[in-house]
XYZ file of C-alpha atoms in Angstrom:
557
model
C 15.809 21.509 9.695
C 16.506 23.655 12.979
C 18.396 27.131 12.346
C 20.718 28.648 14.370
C 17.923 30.712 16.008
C 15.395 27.877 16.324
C 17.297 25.312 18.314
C 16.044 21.958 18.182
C 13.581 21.016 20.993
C 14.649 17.484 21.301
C 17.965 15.422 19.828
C 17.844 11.449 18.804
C 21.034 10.201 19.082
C 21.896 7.145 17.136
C 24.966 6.036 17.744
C 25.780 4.111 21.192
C 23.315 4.200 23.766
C 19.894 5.461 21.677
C 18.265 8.064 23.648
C 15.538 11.188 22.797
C 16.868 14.225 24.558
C 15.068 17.558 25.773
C 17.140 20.798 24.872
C 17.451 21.447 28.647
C 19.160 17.388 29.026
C 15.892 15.759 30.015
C 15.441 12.102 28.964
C 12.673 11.597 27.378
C 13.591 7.862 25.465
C 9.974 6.302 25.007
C 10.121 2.750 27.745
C 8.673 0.303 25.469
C 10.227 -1.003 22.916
C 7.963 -0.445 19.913
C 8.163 2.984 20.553
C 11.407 3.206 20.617
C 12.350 0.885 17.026
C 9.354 3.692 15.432
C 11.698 6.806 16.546
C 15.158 4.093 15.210
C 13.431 3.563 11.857
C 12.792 7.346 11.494
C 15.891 8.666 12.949
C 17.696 6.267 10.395
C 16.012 7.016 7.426
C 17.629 9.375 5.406
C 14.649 11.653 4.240
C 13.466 10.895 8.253
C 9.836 10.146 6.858
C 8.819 6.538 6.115
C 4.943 5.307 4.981
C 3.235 3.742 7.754
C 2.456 0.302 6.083
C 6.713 -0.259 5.632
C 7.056 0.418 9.305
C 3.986 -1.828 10.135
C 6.167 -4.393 7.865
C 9.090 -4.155 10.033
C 7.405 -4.192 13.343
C 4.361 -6.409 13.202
C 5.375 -8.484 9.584
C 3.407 -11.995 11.488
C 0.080 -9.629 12.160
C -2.468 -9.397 9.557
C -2.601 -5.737 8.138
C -5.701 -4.690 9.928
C -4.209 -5.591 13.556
C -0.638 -4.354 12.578
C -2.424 -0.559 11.758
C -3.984 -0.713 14.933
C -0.787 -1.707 16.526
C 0.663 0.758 15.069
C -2.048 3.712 16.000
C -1.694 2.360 19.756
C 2.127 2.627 19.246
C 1.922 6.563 17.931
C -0.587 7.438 20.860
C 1.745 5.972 23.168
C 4.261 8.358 21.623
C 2.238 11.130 21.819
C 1.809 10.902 25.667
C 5.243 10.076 26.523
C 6.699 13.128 24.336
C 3.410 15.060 25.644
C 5.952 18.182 27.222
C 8.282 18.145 23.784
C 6.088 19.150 20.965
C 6.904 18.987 17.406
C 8.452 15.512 17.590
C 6.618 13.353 15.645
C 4.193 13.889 12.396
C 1.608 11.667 10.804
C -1.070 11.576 8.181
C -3.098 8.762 6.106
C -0.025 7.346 4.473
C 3.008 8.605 6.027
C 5.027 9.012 9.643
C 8.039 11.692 9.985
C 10.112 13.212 12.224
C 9.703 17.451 12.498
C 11.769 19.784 11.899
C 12.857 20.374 15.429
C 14.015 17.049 15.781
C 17.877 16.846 15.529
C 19.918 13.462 14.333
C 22.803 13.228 16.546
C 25.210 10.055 14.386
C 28.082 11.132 17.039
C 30.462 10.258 14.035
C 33.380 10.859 16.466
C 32.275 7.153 17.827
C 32.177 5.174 14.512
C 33.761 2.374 14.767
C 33.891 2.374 18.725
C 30.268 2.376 19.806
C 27.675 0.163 18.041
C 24.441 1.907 16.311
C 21.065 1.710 17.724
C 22.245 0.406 21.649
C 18.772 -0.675 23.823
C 16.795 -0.870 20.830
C 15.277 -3.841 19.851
C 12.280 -5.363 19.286
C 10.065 -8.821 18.691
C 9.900 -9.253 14.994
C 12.200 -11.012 12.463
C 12.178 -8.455 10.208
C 13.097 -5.455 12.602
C 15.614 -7.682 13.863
C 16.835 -8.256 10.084
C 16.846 -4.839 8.969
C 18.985 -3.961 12.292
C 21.788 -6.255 11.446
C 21.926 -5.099 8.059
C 21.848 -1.486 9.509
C 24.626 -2.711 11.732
C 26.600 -4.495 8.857
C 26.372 -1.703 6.535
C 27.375 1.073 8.767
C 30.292 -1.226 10.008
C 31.709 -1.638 6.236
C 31.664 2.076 5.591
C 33.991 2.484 8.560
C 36.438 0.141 7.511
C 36.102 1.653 3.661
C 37.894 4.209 5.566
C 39.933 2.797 7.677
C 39.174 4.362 10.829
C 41.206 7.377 9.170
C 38.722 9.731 7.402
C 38.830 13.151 7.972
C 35.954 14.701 10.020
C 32.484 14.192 8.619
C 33.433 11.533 6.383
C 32.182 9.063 8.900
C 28.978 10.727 8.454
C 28.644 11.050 5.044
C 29.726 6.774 5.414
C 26.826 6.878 8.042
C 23.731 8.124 5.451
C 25.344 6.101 2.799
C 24.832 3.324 4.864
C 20.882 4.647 5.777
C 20.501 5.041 2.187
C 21.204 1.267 1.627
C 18.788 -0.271 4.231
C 15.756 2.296 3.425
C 12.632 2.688 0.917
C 13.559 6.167 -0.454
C 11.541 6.750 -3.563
C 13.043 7.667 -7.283
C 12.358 11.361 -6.539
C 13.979 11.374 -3.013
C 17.080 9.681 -4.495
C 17.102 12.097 -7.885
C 16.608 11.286 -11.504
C 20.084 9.448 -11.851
C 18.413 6.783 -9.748
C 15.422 6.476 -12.104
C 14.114 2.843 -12.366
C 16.066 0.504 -14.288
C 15.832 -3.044 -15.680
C 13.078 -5.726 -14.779
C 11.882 -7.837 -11.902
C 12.017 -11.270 -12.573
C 9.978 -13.768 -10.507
C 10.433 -17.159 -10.145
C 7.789 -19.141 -8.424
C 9.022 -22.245 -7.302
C 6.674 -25.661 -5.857
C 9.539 -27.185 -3.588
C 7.830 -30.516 -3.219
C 5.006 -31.628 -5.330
C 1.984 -32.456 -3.769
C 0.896 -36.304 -3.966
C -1.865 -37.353 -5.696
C -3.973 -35.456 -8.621
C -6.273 -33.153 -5.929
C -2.778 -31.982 -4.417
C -1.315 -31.101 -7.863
C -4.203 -29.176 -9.273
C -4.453 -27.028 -6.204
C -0.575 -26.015 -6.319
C -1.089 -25.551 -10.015
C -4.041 -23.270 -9.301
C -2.432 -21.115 -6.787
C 0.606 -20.769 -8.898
C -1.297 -19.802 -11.881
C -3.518 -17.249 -9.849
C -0.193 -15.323 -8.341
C 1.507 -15.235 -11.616
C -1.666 -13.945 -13.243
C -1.865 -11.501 -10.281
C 1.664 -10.538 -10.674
C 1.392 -9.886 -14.366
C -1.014 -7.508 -13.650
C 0.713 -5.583 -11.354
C 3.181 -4.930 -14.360
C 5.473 -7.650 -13.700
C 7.029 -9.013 -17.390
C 9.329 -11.556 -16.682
C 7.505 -14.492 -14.341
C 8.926 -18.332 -14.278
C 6.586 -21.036 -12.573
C 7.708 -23.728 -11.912
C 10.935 -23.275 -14.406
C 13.884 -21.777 -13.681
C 15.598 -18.947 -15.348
C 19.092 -18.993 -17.513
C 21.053 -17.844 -14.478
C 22.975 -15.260 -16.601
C 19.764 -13.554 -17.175
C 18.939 -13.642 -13.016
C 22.764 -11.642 -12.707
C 21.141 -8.402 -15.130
C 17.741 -7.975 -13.805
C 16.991 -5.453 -11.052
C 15.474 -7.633 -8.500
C 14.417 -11.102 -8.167
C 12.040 -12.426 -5.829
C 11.553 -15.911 -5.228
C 7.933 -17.361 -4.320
C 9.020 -20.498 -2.811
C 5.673 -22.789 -1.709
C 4.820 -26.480 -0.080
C 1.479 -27.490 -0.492
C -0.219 -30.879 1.410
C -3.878 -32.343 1.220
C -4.519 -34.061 4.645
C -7.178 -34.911 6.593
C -9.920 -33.295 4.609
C -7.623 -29.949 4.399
C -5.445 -28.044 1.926
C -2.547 -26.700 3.574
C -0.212 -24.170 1.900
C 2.919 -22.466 2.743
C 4.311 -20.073 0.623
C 7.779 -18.044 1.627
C 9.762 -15.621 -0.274
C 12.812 -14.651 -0.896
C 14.963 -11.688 -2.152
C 17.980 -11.568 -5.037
C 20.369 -14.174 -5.665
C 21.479 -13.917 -2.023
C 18.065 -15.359 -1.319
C 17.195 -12.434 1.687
C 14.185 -13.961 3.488
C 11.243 -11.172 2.722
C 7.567 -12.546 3.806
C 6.086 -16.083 5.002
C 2.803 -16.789 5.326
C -0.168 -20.299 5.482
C -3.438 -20.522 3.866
C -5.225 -23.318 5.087
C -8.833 -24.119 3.168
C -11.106 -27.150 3.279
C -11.446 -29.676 0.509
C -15.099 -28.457 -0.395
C -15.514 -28.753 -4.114
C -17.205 -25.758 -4.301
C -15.180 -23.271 -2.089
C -12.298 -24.318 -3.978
C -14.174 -23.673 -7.295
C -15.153 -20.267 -6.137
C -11.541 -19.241 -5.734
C -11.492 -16.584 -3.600
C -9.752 -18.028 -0.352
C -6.689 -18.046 -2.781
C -7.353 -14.743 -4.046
C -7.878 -13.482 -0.827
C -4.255 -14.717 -0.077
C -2.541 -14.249 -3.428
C -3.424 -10.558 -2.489
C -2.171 -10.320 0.930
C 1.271 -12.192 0.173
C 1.852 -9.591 -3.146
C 0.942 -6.753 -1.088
C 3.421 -7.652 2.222
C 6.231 -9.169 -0.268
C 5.986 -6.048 -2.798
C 6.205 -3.850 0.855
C 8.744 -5.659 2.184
C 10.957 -5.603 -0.490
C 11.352 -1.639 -0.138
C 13.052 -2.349 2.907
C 15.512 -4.745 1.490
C 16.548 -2.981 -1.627
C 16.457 0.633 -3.001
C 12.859 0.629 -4.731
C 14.193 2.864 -7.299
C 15.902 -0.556 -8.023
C 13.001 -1.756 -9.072
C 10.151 -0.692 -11.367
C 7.590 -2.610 -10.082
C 8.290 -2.578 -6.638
C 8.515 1.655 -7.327
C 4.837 1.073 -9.127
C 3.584 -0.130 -6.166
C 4.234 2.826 -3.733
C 3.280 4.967 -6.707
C -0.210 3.148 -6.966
C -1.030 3.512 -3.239
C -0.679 7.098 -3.064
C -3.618 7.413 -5.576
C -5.905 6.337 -2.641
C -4.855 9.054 -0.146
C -7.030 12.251 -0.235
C -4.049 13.890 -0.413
C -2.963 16.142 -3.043
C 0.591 16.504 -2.623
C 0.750 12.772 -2.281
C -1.310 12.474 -5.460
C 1.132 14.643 -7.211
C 4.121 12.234 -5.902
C 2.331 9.690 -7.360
C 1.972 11.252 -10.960
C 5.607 12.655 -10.999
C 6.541 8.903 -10.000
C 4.218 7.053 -12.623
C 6.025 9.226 -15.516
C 9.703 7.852 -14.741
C 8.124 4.634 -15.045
C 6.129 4.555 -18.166
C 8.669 3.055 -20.673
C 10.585 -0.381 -19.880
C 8.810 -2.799 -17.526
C 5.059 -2.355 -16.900
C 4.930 0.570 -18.695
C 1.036 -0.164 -19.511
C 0.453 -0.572 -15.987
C 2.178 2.697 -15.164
C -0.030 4.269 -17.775
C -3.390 2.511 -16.998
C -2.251 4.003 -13.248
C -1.827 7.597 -14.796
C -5.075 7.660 -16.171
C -6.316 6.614 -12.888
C -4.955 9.481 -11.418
C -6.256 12.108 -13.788
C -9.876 10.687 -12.604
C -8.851 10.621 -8.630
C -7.680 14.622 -9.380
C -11.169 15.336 -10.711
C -13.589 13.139 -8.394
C -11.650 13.868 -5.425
C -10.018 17.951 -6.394
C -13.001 19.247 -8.637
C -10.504 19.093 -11.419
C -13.386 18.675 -13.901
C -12.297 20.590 -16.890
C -12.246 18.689 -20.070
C -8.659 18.149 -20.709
C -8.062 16.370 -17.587
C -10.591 13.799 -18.703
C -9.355 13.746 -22.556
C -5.500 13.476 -20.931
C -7.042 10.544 -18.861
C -8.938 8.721 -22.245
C -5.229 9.193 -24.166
C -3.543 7.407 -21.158
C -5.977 4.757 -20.873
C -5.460 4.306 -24.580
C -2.067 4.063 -24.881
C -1.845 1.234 -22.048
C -4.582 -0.832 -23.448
C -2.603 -0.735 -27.264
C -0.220 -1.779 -25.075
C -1.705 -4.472 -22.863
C -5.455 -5.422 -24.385
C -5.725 -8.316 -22.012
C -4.087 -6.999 -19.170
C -6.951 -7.247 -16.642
C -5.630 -4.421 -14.281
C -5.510 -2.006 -17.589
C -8.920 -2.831 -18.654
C -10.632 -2.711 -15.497
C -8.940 0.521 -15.204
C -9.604 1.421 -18.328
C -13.341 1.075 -17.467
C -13.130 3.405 -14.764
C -12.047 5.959 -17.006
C -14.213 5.357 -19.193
C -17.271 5.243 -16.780
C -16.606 8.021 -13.946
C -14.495 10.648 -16.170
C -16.682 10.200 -19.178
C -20.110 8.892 -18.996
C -19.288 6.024 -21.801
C -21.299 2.763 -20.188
C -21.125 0.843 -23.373
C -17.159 1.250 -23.564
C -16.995 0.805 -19.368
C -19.037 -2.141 -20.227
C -16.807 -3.631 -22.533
C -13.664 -3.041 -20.882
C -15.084 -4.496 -17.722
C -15.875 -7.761 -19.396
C -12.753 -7.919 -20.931
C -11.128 -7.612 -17.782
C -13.129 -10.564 -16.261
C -12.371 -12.422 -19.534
C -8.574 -12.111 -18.656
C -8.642 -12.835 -15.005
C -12.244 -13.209 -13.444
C -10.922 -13.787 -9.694
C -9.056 -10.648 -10.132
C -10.387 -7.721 -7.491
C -9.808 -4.860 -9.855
C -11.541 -6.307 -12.569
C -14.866 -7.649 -9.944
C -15.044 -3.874 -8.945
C -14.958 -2.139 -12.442
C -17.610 -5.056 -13.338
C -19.739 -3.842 -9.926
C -19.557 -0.541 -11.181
C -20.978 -1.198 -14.579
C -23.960 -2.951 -13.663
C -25.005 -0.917 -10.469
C -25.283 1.817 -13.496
C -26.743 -0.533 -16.114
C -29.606 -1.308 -13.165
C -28.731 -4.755 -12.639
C -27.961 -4.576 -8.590
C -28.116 -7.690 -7.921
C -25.344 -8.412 -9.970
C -23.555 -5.242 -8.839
C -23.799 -6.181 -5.487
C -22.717 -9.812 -6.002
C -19.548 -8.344 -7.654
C -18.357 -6.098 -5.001
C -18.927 -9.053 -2.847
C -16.833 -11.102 -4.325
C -14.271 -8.186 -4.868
C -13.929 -7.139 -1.757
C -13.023 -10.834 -0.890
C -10.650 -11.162 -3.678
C -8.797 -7.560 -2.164
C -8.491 -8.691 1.601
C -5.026 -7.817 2.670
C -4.494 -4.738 -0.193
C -3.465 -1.639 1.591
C -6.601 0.483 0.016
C -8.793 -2.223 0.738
C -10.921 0.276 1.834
C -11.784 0.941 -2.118
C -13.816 -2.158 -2.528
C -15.553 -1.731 1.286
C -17.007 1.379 -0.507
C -18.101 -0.548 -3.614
C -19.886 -2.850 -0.837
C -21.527 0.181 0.568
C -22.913 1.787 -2.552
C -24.182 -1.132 -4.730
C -25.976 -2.475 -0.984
C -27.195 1.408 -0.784
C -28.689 0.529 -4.413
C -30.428 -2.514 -3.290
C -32.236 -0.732 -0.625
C -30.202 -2.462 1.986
C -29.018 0.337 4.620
C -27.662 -1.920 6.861
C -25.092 -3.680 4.979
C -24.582 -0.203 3.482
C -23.680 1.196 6.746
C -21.776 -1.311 8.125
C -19.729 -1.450 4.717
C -19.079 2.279 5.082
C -17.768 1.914 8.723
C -15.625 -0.986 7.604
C -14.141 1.544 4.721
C -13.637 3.873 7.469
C -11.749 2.081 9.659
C -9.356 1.119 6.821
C -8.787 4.449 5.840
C -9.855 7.213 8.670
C -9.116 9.882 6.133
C -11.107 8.986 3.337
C -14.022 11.498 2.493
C -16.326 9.116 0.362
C -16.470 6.858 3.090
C -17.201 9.549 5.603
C -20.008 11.241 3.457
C -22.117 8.210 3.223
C -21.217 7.297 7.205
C -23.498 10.776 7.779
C -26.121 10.150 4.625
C -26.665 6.489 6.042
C -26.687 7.456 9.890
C -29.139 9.894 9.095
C -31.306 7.370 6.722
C -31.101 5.244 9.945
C -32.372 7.831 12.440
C -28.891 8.275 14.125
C -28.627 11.989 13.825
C -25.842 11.586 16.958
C -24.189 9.301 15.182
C -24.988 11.431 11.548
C -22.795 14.742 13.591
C -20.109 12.485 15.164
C -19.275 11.488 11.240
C -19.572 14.980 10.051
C -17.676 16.451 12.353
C -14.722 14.149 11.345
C -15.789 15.126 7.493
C -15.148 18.619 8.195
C -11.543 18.006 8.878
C -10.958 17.448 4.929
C -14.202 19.259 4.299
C -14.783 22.537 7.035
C -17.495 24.268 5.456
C -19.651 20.906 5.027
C -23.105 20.884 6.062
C -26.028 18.167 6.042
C -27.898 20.021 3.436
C -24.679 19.649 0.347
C -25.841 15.863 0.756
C -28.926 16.671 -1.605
C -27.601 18.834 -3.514
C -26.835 17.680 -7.201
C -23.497 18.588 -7.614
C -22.337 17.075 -4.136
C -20.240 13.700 -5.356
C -22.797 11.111 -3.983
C -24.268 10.184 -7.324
C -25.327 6.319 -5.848
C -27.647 8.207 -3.115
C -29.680 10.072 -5.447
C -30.030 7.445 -8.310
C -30.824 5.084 -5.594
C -33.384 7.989 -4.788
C -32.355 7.860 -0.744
C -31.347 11.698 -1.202
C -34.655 12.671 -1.492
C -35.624 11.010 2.030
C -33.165 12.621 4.127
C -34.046 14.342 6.939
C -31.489 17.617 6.730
């Protein structure tokens, strides 16, 4: 925060009319509206830093997640121009958006209770208009908790009790007496049955694919299509309710699936998946992975928002597991730190699996290659699979570990198929099985398998993981073109990511775009500033795909 001889560059206040000030009184409140709920949400936030997919959740919930990120990037540029004479406002990396140091919250406590929170801010979504009321609410029953009496800075102190309540702070923002507690129960719900047999077995289908999804996210206590013993809903942690409608009609499967929050029923996440009655698109499965994937992902994210994830263990799992796929080291750290509150009690095997997970992103993507991070890794994966054999999250995992941190194909192979055994539509378990073969040889069938994963993953926030498993088992074909376009795709879901950006400059140069070879190097040396063409032959650079695939040896450096 600001000192006394570092005055803050710009205020926010809050309370009454919202407005972004200059220190010499200049207004410099963003005009659109977008722009001006990003600054609310931050400004509001206790810990002033929120991840950027829980503020694309509030502000573009009804966009699919590619075209809410880019709403989101136009929104920060925006931001950037407007607030172009103020610097130091506003920070942002892969994962997360915050508000600097120099920024000052003004709550002008001396108003609670007078003056409303948030004045002139608004904006077109449900959930931003949601989370404002219960903003609102909140900070409207801490005044009268004290009667419009309190001594000075009590009002304030009522004021980030009530941010507290509306935000996603993690475990470790909120300290260790707010470690994880109890378990999530879900109850999936068909509110009218389909008629006839066709309509039934596709309801029955999607419900079984989102509670085998939601098992192996960590999930331990899952009703479909029962209900709970209602004393049992009062003592878990959370409850979500996956509420859906499902109609066959003119030659099309129509689905609707809502859901809702606690025993209060808080409306979290709606969303339609709409699929032809072709026998064998339906058999395939993988329109209703595709959208079991994107509803777990925007309900899990939403939920943050509604509830304290610390609340929650597998809602706190999730944030945990995302932070794995930054190339970010302090956010890989968060991650572990977060994963060890929550490996006892619910998921714990999951929590594990994710663990070991991390010991192999800290040595493929931090050189951490000495050989107790890998036998720390093995002992984790261990311990969640005597905990969870036929989890197919903890195998595939497993078979990463396995694989990447210790050369073991036959055990990667076996873990792989046991994954597939346990959930074959599942995207974790298509990758780990791409992996395998693409080193057993067989590309065909590595390539079909990241295919079909990357299907199965549409709407995950690290989607970008199985875009890369596109790129390299395509690169082992021979086929540079779907290699290249996969590794574009990869980095346009995750700008930051160094694997995709090393093979955007190997392929670019296979293709003869040397231009095009620099441009992606050039962003490479951001993470990577001593990076040069030549490291791309060299055999200790991490592109093992291009040199078995034997493209290393053709580049032009």
């Amino acid at each position: 925060m600001p000192t006394l001889d570092t005055p803050p560059r710009v205020t926010i206040t809050v309370r009454g009319r919202f407005a972004l000030r200059a220190e010499d009184g200049r207004d410099l409140t963003p005009p659109y509206r977008k722009e001006r709920a990003i600054l609310a949400l931050l400004a509001t936030t206790p810990e002033r830093r929120l991840s950027r997919a829980w503020i694309q959740s509030m502000l573009w919930s009804e966009k699919p997640p590619e075209k809410a990120s880019a709403n989101l990037r136009r929104a920060l540029a925006n931001l950037r121009d407007s607030l172009a004479d103020a610097k130091g406002v506003i920070g942002a990396n892969r994962l997360e958006i915050w508000l600097e140091d120099a920024v000052e919250v003004d709550t002008r406590p001396d108003l609670a209770g007078t003056a409303e929170l948030l004045e002139l801010v608004d904006a077109p979504d449900p959930a931003f208009d949601e989370w404002l009321r219960d903003l609102r609410a909140a900070d409207e029953a801490a005044f009268d908790k004290t009667s419009g009496n309190a001594p000075k800075g009590q009002h304030t102190a009522e004021f980030e009790t009530a941010q507290a309540a509306v935000s996603g702070a993690s475990p470790l923002e909120l300290g260790p007496s707010l470690t994880p507690q109890g378990n999530t129960i879900i109850v999936i719900r068909p509110l009218e049955r389909g008629t006839g047999n066709e309509a039934y077995f596709l309801e029955m289908m999607l419900i079984d694919t989102l509670s085998a999804r939601l098992e192996a996210e960590g999930a331990d206590e899952i009703y479909a299509a029962v209900e709970p013993d209602p004393a049992r809903l009062q003592q878990a942690a959370a409850v979500i309710y996956l509420e859906l409608t499902s109609v066959v009609d003119s030659g099309w499967w129509n689905v609707h699936l809502r859901a809702l929050a606690d025993v209060d029923r808080r409306f979290l996440w709606s969303g339609r998946l709409r699929v032809p009655m072709d026998v064998s698109r339906l058999a395939d499965g993988a329109d209703i992975q595709a959208f079991a994937s994107r509803a777990l992902s925007q309900i899990l994210l939403r939920f943050r928002s509604v509830r304290l994830t610390a609340q929650s263990p597998l809602i706190a799992m999730q944030r945990a597991a995302s932070r794995l796929y930054v190339s970010d080291l302090a956010e890989l750290n968060k991650a572990e730190d977060e994963l060890v509150n929550l490996s006892s009690g619910e998921g714990a095997a999951v929590a594990l699996a994710w663990r070991a997970f991390a010991r192999l992103a800290r040595s493929m993507e931090f050189a951490a290659n000495d050989s107790g991070v890998a036998a720390e890794a093995e002992s984790l994966a261990a311990e969640a699979l005597a905990l969870r054999p036929a989890n197919p999250l903890v195998c595939a995992l497993g078979a990463r570990i396995a694989l990447d941190l210790n050369g073991d194909l036959e055990r990667a192979d076996h873990l792989a198929r046991a994954a597939l055994r346990s959930d074959d539509g599942n995207p974790y378990a298509l990758q780990a099985s791409s992996r395998v073969a693409l080193l057993q040889g067989d590309v065909e069938a590595a390539h079909h398998a990241a295919t079909e994963a990357r299907r199965a993953a549409e709407g995950l926030p690290h989607v970008f993981a199985w875009d890369m498993e596109v790129c390299l088992t395509a690169l082992g074909k021979g086929d540079l073109n779907t290699a290249l376009s996969a590794a574009k795709a990869a980095h346009q879901n995750n700008p930051s990511q160094r694997a995709a950006l090393r093979y955007l400059v190997a392929l670019r140069l296979l293709v003869g775009d040397r231009d095009g070879a620099e441009q992606a190097a050039q962003l490479l040396r951001r993470y990577e500033p001593q990076f040069e063409f030549s490291q791309l032959r060299q055999s200790d650079y991490p592109m093992l795909t291009l040199r078995n695939s034997g493209f290393a040896d053709q580049l032009v450096v």
